[in-house]
mmCIF file of C-alpha atoms and ligand atoms in Angstrom:
data_model
loop_
_atom_site.group_PDB
_atom_site.id
_atom_site.type_symbol
_atom_site.label_atom_id
_atom_site.label_comp_id
_atom_site.label_asym_id
_atom_site.label_seq_id
_atom_site.Cartn_x
_atom_site.Cartn_y
_atom_site.Cartn_z
ATOM 1 C CA MET A 226 1.626 -78.876 107.551
ATOM 2 C CA LEU A 227 3.197 -78.717 104.105
ATOM 3 C CA ILE A 228 1.127 -77.199 101.284
ATOM 4 C CA THR A 229 2.448 -78.213 97.867
ATOM 5 C CA ASN A 230 1.860 -77.432 94.184
ATOM 6 C CA ILE A 231 0.398 -74.005 94.981
ATOM 7 C CA LYS A 232 -0.406 -72.367 91.645
ATOM 8 C CA ALA A 233 0.451 -68.983 93.158
ATOM 9 C CA LEU A 234 1.434 -67.972 96.674
ATOM 10 C CA VAL A 235 0.140 -64.410 96.917
ATOM 11 C CA GLY A 236 1.478 -61.538 99.029
ATOM 12 C CA VAL A 237 5.048 -62.676 99.671
ATOM 13 C CA HIS A 238 6.100 -59.219 100.793
ATOM 14 C CA PRO A 239 9.467 -58.748 102.502
ATOM 15 C CA LYS A 240 8.975 -59.338 106.245
ATOM 16 C CA GLU A 241 9.892 -55.749 107.105
ATOM 17 C CA THR A 242 7.191 -54.260 104.838
ATOM 18 C CA SER A 243 4.449 -53.186 107.199
ATOM 19 C CA PHE A 244 2.288 -51.137 104.833
ATOM 20 C CA LEU A 245 2.218 -49.992 101.213
ATOM 21 C CA ARG A 246 1.885 -46.297 100.452
ATOM 22 C CA GLY A 247 0.727 -44.653 97.216
ATOM 23 C CA SER A 248 1.796 -46.395 94.014
ATOM 24 C CA LYS A 249 3.526 -49.174 96.004
ATOM 25 C CA LEU A 250 0.028 -50.520 96.643
ATOM 26 C CA ASN A 251 0.197 -52.045 93.176
ATOM 27 C CA GLN A 252 3.109 -54.294 94.160
ATOM 28 C CA LEU A 253 1.733 -57.684 95.064
ATOM 29 C CA PRO A 254 4.586 -60.181 94.911
ATOM 30 C CA VAL A 255 3.530 -63.694 93.935
ATOM 31 C CA LEU A 256 5.506 -66.939 93.907
ATOM 32 C CA GLU A 257 4.252 -69.357 91.277
ATOM 33 C CA ASN A 258 4.317 -73.149 91.617
ATOM 34 C CA ALA A 259 5.212 -72.948 95.280
ATOM 35 C CA TRP A 260 5.238 -74.826 98.584
ATOM 36 C CA LEU A 261 4.501 -73.429 102.024
ATOM 37 C CA LEU A 262 5.461 -74.989 105.345
ATOM 38 C CA LEU A 263 3.524 -74.200 108.526
ATOM 39 C CA GLU A 264 4.774 -75.048 112.004
ATOM 40 C CA ASN A 265 3.512 -74.189 115.512
ATOM 41 C CA GLY A 266 0.821 -71.976 114.037
ATOM 42 C CA LEU A 267 3.318 -69.866 112.086
ATOM 43 C CA ILE A 268 4.700 -69.658 108.563
ATOM 44 C CA LYS A 269 7.950 -71.577 108.781
ATOM 45 C CA ASP A 270 9.204 -71.361 105.196
ATOM 46 C CA PHE A 271 8.192 -71.333 101.544
ATOM 47 C CA GLY A 272 9.783 -71.674 98.140
ATOM 48 C CA PRO A 273 9.459 -72.910 94.547
ATOM 49 C CA MET A 274 8.400 -76.549 93.946
ATOM 50 C CA GLU A 275 11.877 -77.426 92.607
ATOM 51 C CA SER A 276 13.094 -77.108 96.197
ATOM 52 C CA VAL A 277 10.153 -78.734 98.016
ATOM 53 C CA PRO A 278 11.237 -80.343 101.305
ATOM 54 C CA SER A 279 10.882 -84.120 101.271
ATOM 55 C CA SER A 280 7.863 -84.588 103.449
ATOM 56 C CA GLY A 281 8.169 -88.267 104.348
ATOM 57 C CA ALA A 282 5.806 -88.912 107.214
ATOM 58 C CA LYS A 283 6.963 -85.775 108.978
ATOM 59 C CA PHE A 284 4.254 -83.377 107.857
ATOM 60 C CA GLU A 285 0.598 -83.503 107.003
ATOM 61 C CA THR A 286 0.628 -82.625 103.272
ATOM 62 C CA LEU A 287 -2.025 -80.709 101.407
ATOM 63 C CA ASN A 288 -1.879 -80.675 97.620
ATOM 64 C CA ALA A 289 -3.083 -77.251 96.398
ATOM 65 C CA LYS A 290 -2.810 -78.009 92.683
ATOM 66 C CA GLY A 291 -4.351 -75.221 90.572
ATOM 67 C CA ARG A 292 -5.153 -73.217 93.684
ATOM 68 C CA PHE A 293 -4.044 -69.855 95.027
ATOM 69 C CA VAL A 294 -2.955 -69.265 98.619
ATOM 70 C CA PHE A 295 -3.642 -65.820 100.073
ATOM 71 C CA PRO A 296 -2.983 -64.284 103.476
ATOM 72 C CA SER A 297 -6.313 -63.997 105.332
ATOM 73 C CA TRP A 298 -8.310 -60.781 104.982
ATOM 74 C CA CYS A 299 -7.589 -58.224 107.705
ATOM 75 C CA ASP A 300 -10.863 -56.407 108.377
ATOM 76 C CA SER A 301 -9.924 -53.296 110.348
ATOM 77 C CA HIS A 302 -13.390 -51.731 110.813
ATOM 78 C CA THR A 303 -16.476 -53.601 112.034
ATOM 79 C CA HIS A 304 -19.415 -53.199 114.402
ATOM 80 C CA ILE A 305 -20.398 -56.875 114.681
ATOM 81 C CA VAL A 306 -21.688 -56.752 118.259
ATOM 82 C CA PHE A 307 -25.335 -55.700 117.964
ATOM 83 C CA ALA A 308 -28.616 -56.956 119.361
ATOM 84 C CA ALA A 309 -30.771 -57.097 116.241
ATOM 85 C CA PRO A 310 -30.659 -56.460 112.529
ATOM 86 C CA ARG A 311 -32.605 -53.472 111.123
ATOM 87 C CA GLU A 312 -34.531 -54.914 108.180
ATOM 88 C CA GLU A 313 -37.366 -52.486 108.926
ATOM 89 C CA GLU A 314 -35.096 -49.743 107.570
ATOM 90 C CA PHE A 315 -34.476 -51.723 104.401
ATOM 91 C CA ALA A 316 -37.984 -51.012 103.074
ATOM 92 C CA LEU A 317 -37.637 -47.295 103.912
ATOM 93 C CA LYS A 318 -34.306 -47.215 102.128
ATOM 94 C CA ILE A 319 -35.762 -48.909 99.054
ATOM 95 C CA ALA A 320 -38.586 -46.342 99.082
ATOM 96 C CA GLY A 321 -35.958 -43.615 98.803
ATOM 97 C CA LYS A 322 -35.308 -42.430 102.366
ATOM 98 C CA THR A 323 -31.705 -41.450 103.050
ATOM 99 C CA TYR A 324 -29.544 -42.763 105.895
ATOM 100 C CA GLU A 325 -29.921 -39.396 107.692
ATOM 101 C CA GLU A 326 -33.720 -39.341 107.241
ATOM 102 C CA ILE A 327 -34.056 -42.859 108.653
ATOM 103 C CA ALA A 328 -31.905 -41.929 111.660
ATOM 104 C CA ALA A 329 -33.915 -38.733 112.260
ATOM 105 C CA ALA A 330 -37.162 -40.744 112.200
ATOM 106 C CA GLY A 331 -36.072 -42.919 115.127
ATOM 107 C CA GLY A 332 -34.151 -45.546 113.175
ATOM 108 C CA GLY A 333 -30.398 -45.629 113.008
ATOM 109 C CA ILE A 334 -27.895 -45.924 115.808
ATOM 110 C CA LEU A 335 -30.371 -44.983 118.592
ATOM 111 C CA ASN A 336 -32.692 -47.775 117.476
ATOM 112 C CA SER A 337 -29.794 -50.251 117.778
ATOM 113 C CA ALA A 338 -28.835 -48.779 121.172
ATOM 114 C CA ASN A 339 -32.343 -49.286 122.599
ATOM 115 C CA LYS A 340 -32.238 -52.928 121.615
ATOM 116 C CA LEU A 341 -28.687 -53.497 122.796
ATOM 117 C CA GLN A 342 -29.368 -51.992 126.213
ATOM 118 C CA GLN A 343 -31.994 -54.701 126.748
ATOM 119 C CA ALA A 344 -29.874 -57.616 125.517
ATOM 120 C CA THR A 345 -27.780 -59.747 127.854
ATOM 121 C CA GLU A 346 -24.055 -60.204 127.453
ATOM 122 C CA ASP A 347 -24.660 -63.868 126.574
ATOM 123 C CA GLU A 348 -27.180 -63.013 123.858
ATOM 124 C CA LEU A 349 -24.804 -60.488 122.330
ATOM 125 C CA PHE A 350 -21.928 -62.945 122.464
ATOM 126 C CA GLU A 351 -24.000 -65.656 120.772
ATOM 127 C CA SER A 352 -25.214 -63.498 117.896
ATOM 128 C CA ALA A 353 -21.807 -61.889 117.307
ATOM 129 C CA SER A 354 -20.229 -65.361 117.305
ATOM 130 C CA VAL A 355 -22.473 -66.450 114.449
ATOM 131 C CA ARG A 356 -21.484 -63.365 112.447
ATOM 132 C CA LEU A 357 -17.818 -63.852 113.202
ATOM 133 C CA SER A 358 -17.728 -67.509 112.201
ATOM 134 C CA ASP A 359 -19.426 -66.584 108.918
ATOM 135 C CA MET A 360 -16.752 -63.952 108.335
ATOM 136 C CA ILE A 361 -13.976 -66.424 109.106
ATOM 137 C CA LYS A 362 -15.418 -68.881 106.584
ATOM 138 C CA GLN A 363 -15.316 -66.025 104.066
ATOM 139 C CA GLY A 364 -11.603 -65.574 104.687
ATOM 140 C CA THR A 365 -11.288 -63.001 107.476
ATOM 141 C CA GLY A 366 -8.330 -63.852 109.694
ATOM 142 C CA ALA A 367 -7.996 -60.706 111.852
ATOM 143 C CA LEU A 368 -10.460 -57.974 112.724
ATOM 144 C CA GLU A 369 -11.337 -54.901 114.727
ATOM 145 C CA ILE A 370 -14.686 -54.544 116.515
ATOM 146 C CA LYS A 371 -16.218 -51.342 117.875
ATOM 147 C CA SER A 372 -18.574 -50.580 120.714
ATOM 148 C CA GLY A 373 -21.034 -47.731 120.081
ATOM 149 C CA TYR A 374 -24.477 -49.285 120.374
ATOM 150 C CA GLY A 375 -24.443 -49.064 124.170
ATOM 151 C CA LEU A 376 -24.396 -45.292 124.673
ATOM 152 C CA THR A 377 -24.539 -45.646 128.467
ATOM 153 C CA VAL A 378 -21.557 -46.438 130.660
ATOM 154 C CA GLU A 379 -23.022 -49.797 131.548
ATOM 155 C CA SER A 380 -23.941 -50.852 128.016
ATOM 156 C CA GLU A 381 -20.706 -49.645 126.408
ATOM 157 C CA LEU A 382 -18.817 -51.726 128.982
ATOM 158 C CA LYS A 383 -21.129 -54.655 128.218
ATOM 159 C CA MET A 384 -20.269 -54.428 124.513
ATOM 160 C CA LEU A 385 -16.550 -54.235 125.197
ATOM 161 C CA ARG A 386 -16.773 -57.265 127.498
ATOM 162 C CA VAL A 387 -18.488 -59.173 124.707
ATOM 163 C CA ILE A 388 -15.561 -58.254 122.436
ATOM 164 C CA GLN A 389 -13.171 -59.578 125.103
ATOM 165 C CA ARG A 390 -15.089 -62.852 125.124
ATOM 166 C CA LEU A 391 -14.873 -63.047 121.325
ATOM 167 C CA LYS A 392 -11.111 -62.502 121.594
ATOM 168 C CA ALA A 393 -10.862 -65.434 123.962
ATOM 169 C CA ALA A 394 -13.183 -67.712 121.995
ATOM 170 C CA PHE A 395 -11.936 -67.246 118.412
ATOM 171 C CA PRO A 396 -8.549 -68.213 117.007
ATOM 172 C CA ILE A 397 -7.833 -64.887 115.284
ATOM 173 C CA PRO A 398 -6.408 -61.555 116.465
ATOM 174 C CA ILE A 399 -9.155 -59.093 117.445
ATOM 175 C CA LYS A 400 -8.779 -55.418 118.380
ATOM 176 C CA ALA A 401 -11.430 -53.436 120.262
ATOM 177 C CA SER A 402 -12.369 -49.770 119.824
ATOM 178 C CA LEU A 403 -14.394 -47.633 122.217
ATOM 179 C CA LEU A 404 -16.993 -45.805 120.088
ATOM 180 C CA ALA A 405 -19.180 -44.303 122.813
ATOM 181 C CA ALA A 406 -19.156 -41.140 120.665
ATOM 182 C CA HIS A 407 -21.317 -42.805 118.006
ATOM 183 C CA ALA A 408 -24.526 -40.794 118.592
ATOM 184 C CA TYR A 409 -25.979 -38.640 121.370
ATOM 185 C CA PRO A 410 -28.457 -40.645 123.456
ATOM 186 C CA ALA A 411 -31.948 -39.023 123.534
ATOM 187 C CA GLU A 412 -31.511 -37.763 127.101
ATOM 188 C CA PHE A 413 -28.356 -35.871 126.082
ATOM 189 C CA LYS A 414 -29.715 -34.461 122.825
ATOM 190 C CA GLU A 415 -29.707 -30.942 124.251
ATOM 191 C CA ASN A 416 -26.832 -31.570 126.647
ATOM 192 C CA HIS A 417 -23.818 -32.617 124.614
ATOM 193 C CA LYS A 418 -21.467 -31.548 127.367
ATOM 194 C CA GLY A 419 -23.173 -33.931 129.783
ATOM 195 C CA TYR A 420 -22.562 -36.939 127.532
ATOM 196 C CA ILE A 421 -18.993 -35.926 126.705
ATOM 197 C CA ASP A 422 -18.275 -35.511 130.422
ATOM 198 C CA LEU A 423 -19.637 -38.999 130.998
ATOM 199 C CA ILE A 424 -17.354 -40.440 128.300
ATOM 200 C CA ILE A 425 -14.317 -38.530 129.538
ATOM 201 C CA ASN A 426 -14.764 -38.799 133.301
ATOM 202 C CA GLU A 427 -16.386 -42.196 133.717
ATOM 203 C CA LEU A 428 -16.182 -44.387 130.666
ATOM 204 C CA ILE A 429 -12.637 -43.843 129.407
ATOM 205 C CA PRO A 430 -11.029 -44.300 132.869
ATOM 206 C CA GLN A 431 -13.059 -47.461 133.508
ATOM 207 C CA VAL A 432 -12.298 -48.907 130.059
ATOM 208 C CA ALA A 433 -8.613 -48.206 130.579
ATOM 209 C CA HIS A 434 -8.703 -49.659 134.090
ATOM 210 C CA GLU A 435 -10.207 -52.917 132.828
ATOM 211 C CA ASN A 436 -8.072 -52.823 129.658
ATOM 212 C CA LEU A 437 -11.167 -53.276 127.506
ATOM 213 C CA ALA A 438 -10.161 -51.271 124.425
ATOM 214 C CA ASP A 439 -7.203 -50.762 122.132
ATOM 215 C CA TYR A 440 -8.498 -47.643 120.355
ATOM 216 C CA ILE A 441 -10.802 -44.656 120.714
ATOM 217 C CA ASP A 442 -13.264 -43.929 117.909
ATOM 218 C CA ALA A 443 -15.841 -41.186 117.253
ATOM 219 C CA PHE A 444 -18.445 -40.521 114.558
ATOM 220 C CA CYS A 445 -17.189 -37.046 113.675
ATOM 221 C CA GLU A 446 -19.976 -35.765 111.454
ATOM 222 C CA LYS A 447 -22.618 -33.058 111.126
ATOM 223 C CA GLY A 448 -25.493 -34.002 113.453
ATOM 224 C CA PHE A 449 -23.265 -36.365 115.421
ATOM 225 C CA PHE A 450 -19.957 -35.280 117.051
ATOM 226 C CA SER A 451 -18.428 -31.941 116.048
ATOM 227 C CA LEU A 452 -14.711 -31.394 115.495
ATOM 228 C CA GLU A 453 -14.411 -29.718 118.900
ATOM 229 C CA GLU A 454 -16.330 -32.472 120.670
ATOM 230 C CA THR A 455 -14.302 -35.175 118.932
ATOM 231 C CA ALA A 456 -11.050 -33.401 119.853
ATOM 232 C CA LEU A 457 -12.011 -33.356 123.548
ATOM 233 C CA ILE A 458 -12.621 -37.103 123.484
ATOM 234 C CA LEU A 459 -9.404 -37.894 121.603
ATOM 235 C CA GLU A 460 -7.389 -35.795 124.055
ATOM 236 C CA ALA A 461 -8.927 -37.492 127.074
ATOM 237 C CA ALA A 462 -8.350 -40.946 125.590
ATOM 238 C CA ALA A 463 -4.730 -40.116 124.714
ATOM 239 C CA LYS A 464 -3.996 -39.714 128.431
ATOM 240 C CA TYR A 465 -4.862 -43.396 128.798
ATOM 241 C CA GLY A 466 -2.884 -44.500 125.755
ATOM 242 C CA LEU A 467 -5.919 -45.060 123.515
ATOM 243 C CA LYS A 468 -4.972 -44.071 119.971
ATOM 244 C CA PRO A 469 -7.667 -42.863 117.570
ATOM 245 C CA LYS A 470 -9.311 -44.622 114.646
ATOM 246 C CA ILE A 471 -12.151 -42.333 113.620
ATOM 247 C CA HIS A 472 -15.247 -42.190 111.411
ATOM 248 C CA ALA A 473 -14.480 -39.272 109.083
ATOM 249 C CA ASN A 474 -16.129 -37.646 106.047
ATOM 250 C CA GLN A 475 -18.845 -40.266 105.603
ATOM 251 C CA LEU A 476 -21.621 -37.773 104.890
ATOM 252 C CA SER A 477 -19.770 -34.474 104.489
ATOM 253 C CA VAL A 478 -16.342 -32.878 104.151
ATOM 254 C CA SER A 479 -16.017 -31.933 107.806
ATOM 255 C CA GLY A 480 -12.380 -31.472 108.731
ATOM 256 C CA ALA A 481 -12.447 -34.852 110.520
ATOM 257 C CA VAL A 482 -9.617 -36.245 108.384
ATOM 258 C CA GLN A 483 -7.344 -33.326 109.259
ATOM 259 C CA LEU A 484 -8.331 -33.692 112.920
ATOM 260 C CA GLY A 485 -7.393 -37.380 112.797
ATOM 261 C CA VAL A 486 -4.063 -36.626 111.135
ATOM 262 C CA LYS A 487 -3.332 -33.959 113.761
ATOM 263 C CA HIS A 488 -4.001 -36.468 116.536
ATOM 264 C CA GLN A 489 -1.886 -39.133 114.794
ATOM 265 C CA ALA A 490 -4.854 -41.400 114.302
ATOM 266 C CA ILE A 491 -4.031 -44.938 113.255
ATOM 267 C CA SER A 492 -6.715 -44.562 110.603
ATOM 268 C CA VAL A 493 -9.444 -42.256 109.350
ATOM 269 C CA ASP A 494 -12.266 -44.363 107.985
ATOM 270 C CA HIS A 495 -15.014 -43.897 105.367
ATOM 271 C CA LEU A 496 -13.892 -40.786 103.368
ATOM 272 C CA GLU A 497 -16.792 -41.001 100.937
ATOM 273 C CA GLU A 498 -16.597 -37.197 100.816
ATOM 274 C CA THR A 499 -13.177 -35.781 100.005
ATOM 275 C CA ASP A 500 -11.576 -32.653 98.595
ATOM 276 C CA GLU A 501 -8.044 -31.671 97.652
ATOM 277 C CA GLU A 502 -7.211 -30.732 101.254
ATOM 278 C CA VAL A 503 -8.154 -34.193 102.468
ATOM 279 C CA LEU A 504 -5.886 -35.784 99.865
ATOM 280 C CA THR A 505 -3.040 -33.445 100.792
ATOM 281 C CA ALA A 506 -3.492 -34.085 104.522
ATOM 282 C CA LEU A 507 -3.078 -37.827 103.977
ATOM 283 C CA SER A 508 -0.267 -37.588 101.442
ATOM 284 C CA LYS A 509 2.511 -37.373 104.023
ATOM 285 C CA SER A 510 0.781 -38.770 107.069
ATOM 286 C CA ASN A 511 1.061 -42.310 108.416
ATOM 287 C CA THR A 512 -2.644 -42.183 109.236
ATOM 288 C CA ILE A 513 -4.268 -44.827 107.055
ATOM 289 C CA ALA A 514 -7.246 -44.011 104.815
ATOM 290 C CA THR A 515 -9.602 -46.942 105.401
ATOM 291 C CA LEU A 516 -12.263 -47.143 102.712
ATOM 292 C CA LEU A 517 -15.539 -49.019 103.186
ATOM 293 C CA PRO A 518 -17.114 -49.530 99.764
ATOM 294 C CA SER A 519 -19.852 -51.903 100.997
ATOM 295 C CA CYS A 520 -21.265 -48.981 102.996
ATOM 296 C CA SER A 521 -21.386 -46.764 99.881
ATOM 297 C CA PHE A 522 -22.997 -49.624 97.992
ATOM 298 C CA TYR A 523 -25.670 -50.288 100.602
ATOM 299 C CA ILE A 524 -26.741 -46.746 101.564
ATOM 300 C CA ASN A 525 -26.195 -45.268 98.103
ATOM 301 C CA ILE A 526 -23.627 -42.640 98.964
ATOM 302 C CA PRO A 527 -20.573 -41.762 96.834
ATOM 303 C CA PHE A 528 -17.693 -44.209 96.606
ATOM 304 C CA ALA A 529 -14.449 -42.909 98.116
ATOM 305 C CA ASN A 530 -11.766 -41.439 95.867
ATOM 306 C CA ALA A 531 -9.321 -44.335 96.141
ATOM 307 C CA LYS A 532 -7.462 -43.354 92.975
ATOM 308 C CA GLY A 533 -6.942 -39.780 94.190
ATOM 309 C CA LEU A 534 -5.699 -41.014 97.557
ATOM 310 C CA ILE A 535 -3.284 -43.464 95.927
ATOM 311 C CA GLU A 536 -2.052 -40.793 93.496
ATOM 312 C CA HIS A 537 -1.459 -38.488 96.466
ATOM 313 C CA ASN A 538 0.693 -41.147 98.117
ATOM 314 C CA ALA A 539 -1.741 -41.954 100.950
ATOM 315 C CA ILE A 540 -1.880 -45.361 102.658
ATOM 316 C CA VAL A 541 -5.167 -46.971 101.608
ATOM 317 C CA ALA A 542 -6.851 -49.921 103.342
ATOM 318 C CA LEU A 543 -10.186 -51.630 102.680
ATOM 319 C CA ALA A 544 -12.534 -52.910 105.396
ATOM 320 C CA SER A 545 -16.121 -54.116 105.668
ATOM 321 C CA ASP A 546 -17.817 -51.774 108.225
ATOM 322 C CA TYR A 547 -20.164 -54.695 109.021
ATOM 323 C CA ASN A 548 -23.034 -53.158 111.060
ATOM 324 C CA PRO A 549 -26.842 -53.402 111.119
ATOM 325 C CA GLY A 550 -27.501 -49.952 109.641
ATOM 326 C CA SER A 551 -25.159 -48.977 106.846
ATOM 327 C CA THR A 552 -23.499 -52.306 105.948
ATOM 328 C CA PRO A 553 -25.237 -55.549 106.864
ATOM 329 C CA SER A 554 -22.427 -57.690 105.432
ATOM 330 C CA GLY A 555 -18.955 -58.689 106.542
ATOM 331 C CA ASN A 556 -17.897 -60.379 103.336
ATOM 332 C CA MET A 557 -14.401 -59.119 102.530
ATOM 333 C CA ASN A 558 -14.427 -60.867 99.141
ATOM 334 C CA PHE A 559 -17.250 -58.561 98.131
ATOM 335 C CA VAL A 560 -15.386 -55.565 99.599
ATOM 336 C CA VAL A 561 -12.373 -56.422 97.437
ATOM 337 C CA SER A 562 -14.618 -56.809 94.369
ATOM 338 C CA LEU A 563 -16.183 -53.405 95.046
ATOM 339 C CA GLY A 564 -12.687 -51.988 95.507
ATOM 340 C CA CYS A 565 -12.009 -52.994 91.913
ATOM 341 C CA ILE A 566 -15.427 -52.409 90.373
ATOM 342 C CA LYS A 567 -16.405 -49.161 92.086
ATOM 343 C CA LEU A 568 -13.197 -47.661 93.492
ATOM 344 C CA LYS A 569 -11.316 -48.575 90.289
ATOM 345 C CA MET A 570 -8.486 -50.203 92.209
ATOM 346 C CA THR A 571 -6.500 -52.903 90.438
ATOM 347 C CA PRO A 572 -6.928 -56.430 91.875
ATOM 348 C CA GLU A 573 -3.381 -56.126 93.269
ATOM 349 C CA GLN A 574 -4.187 -52.819 94.982
ATOM 350 C CA ALA A 575 -7.474 -54.061 96.422
ATOM 351 C CA ILE A 576 -5.933 -57.293 97.739
ATOM 352 C CA ASN A 577 -3.041 -55.416 99.364
ATOM 353 C CA ALA A 578 -5.480 -52.887 100.847
ATOM 354 C CA ALA A 579 -7.526 -55.714 102.414
ATOM 355 C CA THR A 580 -4.524 -57.634 103.748
ATOM 356 C CA ILE A 581 -1.220 -55.900 104.532
ATOM 357 C CA ASN A 582 -2.682 -52.385 104.882
ATOM 358 C CA GLY A 583 -5.664 -53.699 106.841
ATOM 359 C CA ALA A 584 -3.201 -55.346 109.230
ATOM 360 C CA ALA A 585 -1.401 -52.010 109.614
ATOM 361 C CA ALA A 586 -4.723 -50.318 110.412
ATOM 362 C CA MET A 587 -4.906 -52.615 113.471
ATOM 363 C CA GLU A 588 -1.169 -52.406 114.285
ATOM 364 C CA LEU A 589 -0.929 -56.119 113.499
ATOM 365 C CA SER A 590 1.626 -55.927 110.691
ATOM 366 C CA GLU A 591 4.086 -58.125 112.541
ATOM 367 C CA GLN A 592 1.559 -60.939 112.870
ATOM 368 C CA VAL A 593 -0.670 -61.011 109.797
ATOM 369 C CA GLY A 594 -1.345 -59.413 106.384
ATOM 370 C CA SER A 595 1.236 -61.133 104.185
ATOM 371 C CA ILE A 596 3.078 -64.399 103.602
ATOM 372 C CA ALA A 597 6.334 -63.972 105.507
ATOM 373 C CA ILE A 598 8.387 -66.308 107.674
ATOM 374 C CA GLY A 599 7.360 -65.972 111.322
ATOM 375 C CA LYS A 600 3.930 -64.493 110.662
ATOM 376 C CA LYS A 601 0.794 -66.288 111.788
ATOM 377 C CA ALA A 602 -0.293 -69.043 109.396
ATOM 378 C CA ASN A 603 -3.710 -67.430 108.773
ATOM 379 C CA LEU A 604 -4.440 -68.180 105.140
ATOM 380 C CA MET A 605 -7.072 -69.022 102.605
ATOM 381 C CA ILE A 606 -6.776 -71.514 99.806
ATOM 382 C CA THR A 607 -8.976 -70.881 96.782
ATOM 383 C CA ARG A 608 -10.685 -73.278 94.459
ATOM 384 C CA PRO A 609 -8.743 -73.900 91.263
ATOM 385 C CA MET A 610 -8.658 -70.461 89.589
ATOM 386 C CA THR A 611 -7.383 -69.243 86.237
ATOM 387 C CA SER A 612 -5.773 -66.070 87.564
ATOM 388 C CA LEU A 613 -5.496 -63.843 90.599
ATOM 389 C CA ALA A 614 -8.005 -61.391 89.129
ATOM 390 C CA TYR A 615 -10.642 -64.132 89.100
ATOM 391 C CA LEU A 616 -11.141 -63.626 92.847
ATOM 392 C CA PRO A 617 -12.482 -60.018 92.667
ATOM 393 C CA TYR A 618 -13.927 -60.583 89.183
ATOM 394 C CA SER A 619 -16.290 -63.320 90.353
ATOM 395 C CA PHE A 620 -18.069 -60.923 92.726
ATOM 396 C CA GLY A 621 -20.605 -62.261 95.169
ATOM 397 C CA GLN A 622 -19.275 -65.797 94.866
ATOM 398 C CA SER A 623 -16.761 -67.170 97.289
ATOM 399 C CA GLN A 624 -13.695 -68.756 95.730
ATOM 400 C CA ILE A 625 -12.423 -69.875 99.127
ATOM 401 C CA GLU A 626 -12.215 -73.622 99.542
ATOM 402 C CA THR A 627 -10.121 -73.950 102.711
ATOM 403 C CA VAL A 628 -9.434 -71.566 105.583
ATOM 404 C CA ILE A 629 -6.307 -72.107 107.658
ATOM 405 C CA LEU A 630 -5.904 -70.393 111.024
ATOM 406 C CA ASN A 631 -2.801 -70.791 113.179
ATOM 407 C CA GLY A 632 -1.577 -73.479 110.811
ATOM 408 C CA LYS A 633 -4.701 -75.639 111.095
ATOM 409 C CA ILE A 634 -7.679 -76.154 108.819
ATOM 410 C CA TYR A 635 -10.605 -74.199 110.318
ATOM 411 C CA HIS A 636 -13.873 -76.027 110.985
ATOM 412 C CA ASP A 637 -16.424 -74.240 113.156
HETATM 413 O O1 NIG B 848 -19.816 -46.846 110.064
HETATM 414 N N1 NIG B 848 -21.289 -44.053 110.620
HETATM 415 C C1 NIG B 848 -21.461 -44.499 111.710
HETATM 416 N N2 NIG B 848 -21.509 -45.774 112.068
HETATM 417 C C2 NIG B 848 -21.832 -46.868 111.204
HETATM 418 C C3 NIG B 848 -23.269 -47.027 110.979
HETATM 419 C C4 NIG B 848 -23.996 -47.211 112.228
HETATM 420 C C5 NIG B 848 -25.434 -47.579 112.097
HETATM 421 O O2 NIG B 848 -26.169 -47.096 111.217
HETATM 422 O O3 NIG B 848 -25.846 -48.389 112.926
HETATM 423 C C6 NIG B 848 -21.021 -46.788 109.938
HETATM 424 O O4 NIG B 848 -21.544 -46.679 108.831
HETATM 425 FE FE1 FE B 849 -18.345 -47.803 110.948
#
């Protein structure tokens, strides 16, 4: 396929750029009045319209006059496999209850786990498929999905098998994370060691044996998994080659970021609560700071200090955190808008954070995240737009007109 008359081809980073650290996040190279050639599902070539290849009858041609072409969003943190939404908590939240209070009153992760344990693999696959095709239509072209609503060996494996089925059924790269350490099941409330032993001795070996996960995750937080407990799990997973991506500093400054850095985590995610030591820990590390502004927006907690992280030379990514409790939305366009509006990122920074740095937070930099020859042709074409900033500026409204995956127009 040949796409012509592109008003601006966005994110034409050099092929070897796999992430953007600190102030480099502001560099979003754009080629104006461009063409883009896709072949065998990959980006074959691109250039200015003066040098457009003569198409003849050789290629299907798409005229993108007035439109922008972006690399697809790379959403590196989601929990889209769940049995049921939690609207009942919505009313409590509106009435002023906090996320912690709702969880303590029997809502939260344990509520989702009870429902998921009763759902069949087929039911979970069907409902997650609906969510995923919505996300794809909103521009997501690669994502990570976590377990963590199973909380028994059997149900965690069930969730991970559903993720495997999604990988096989959808035309985008998907990574899976084992998040058994999401909450202590009721029967282990007073016996943390018992649950950790189960994760370490039964679950991790089985997951590795069946090759069901790419990463290990843990909700390292007061009232959930302590630093010591998280460290035990990360160490056990490391023996099976599962690298960490962890939930850190969502509700408190806990030391989880430093723990992640020490264990060479791919990413530490959330970071709504930070201090100078957190910024310093990430300033030299290759561990990515993945910020989830839709979660802050929905549960009314502070927005992460994106500016501080960028000033300290950290690698910042943006992701959705789509889940039934803290973020019932997987719309990356809104995430990018919040990145600008609430995290005070420039449009260039927010777009890079949701594409090239999101790809790096899934170790997919060689495949997706920018417009480079040889990368997957996973793209979105906007409606006619006046400028690049119009995309995050027009929050809550999709500017995406066409989604292209593996070089083909996506219809679900
Ligand atoms: O990333 N913080 C932990 N996990 C999810 C929320 C889980 C839930 O409430 O169901 C999050 O926000
Ligand atoms: Fe999360």
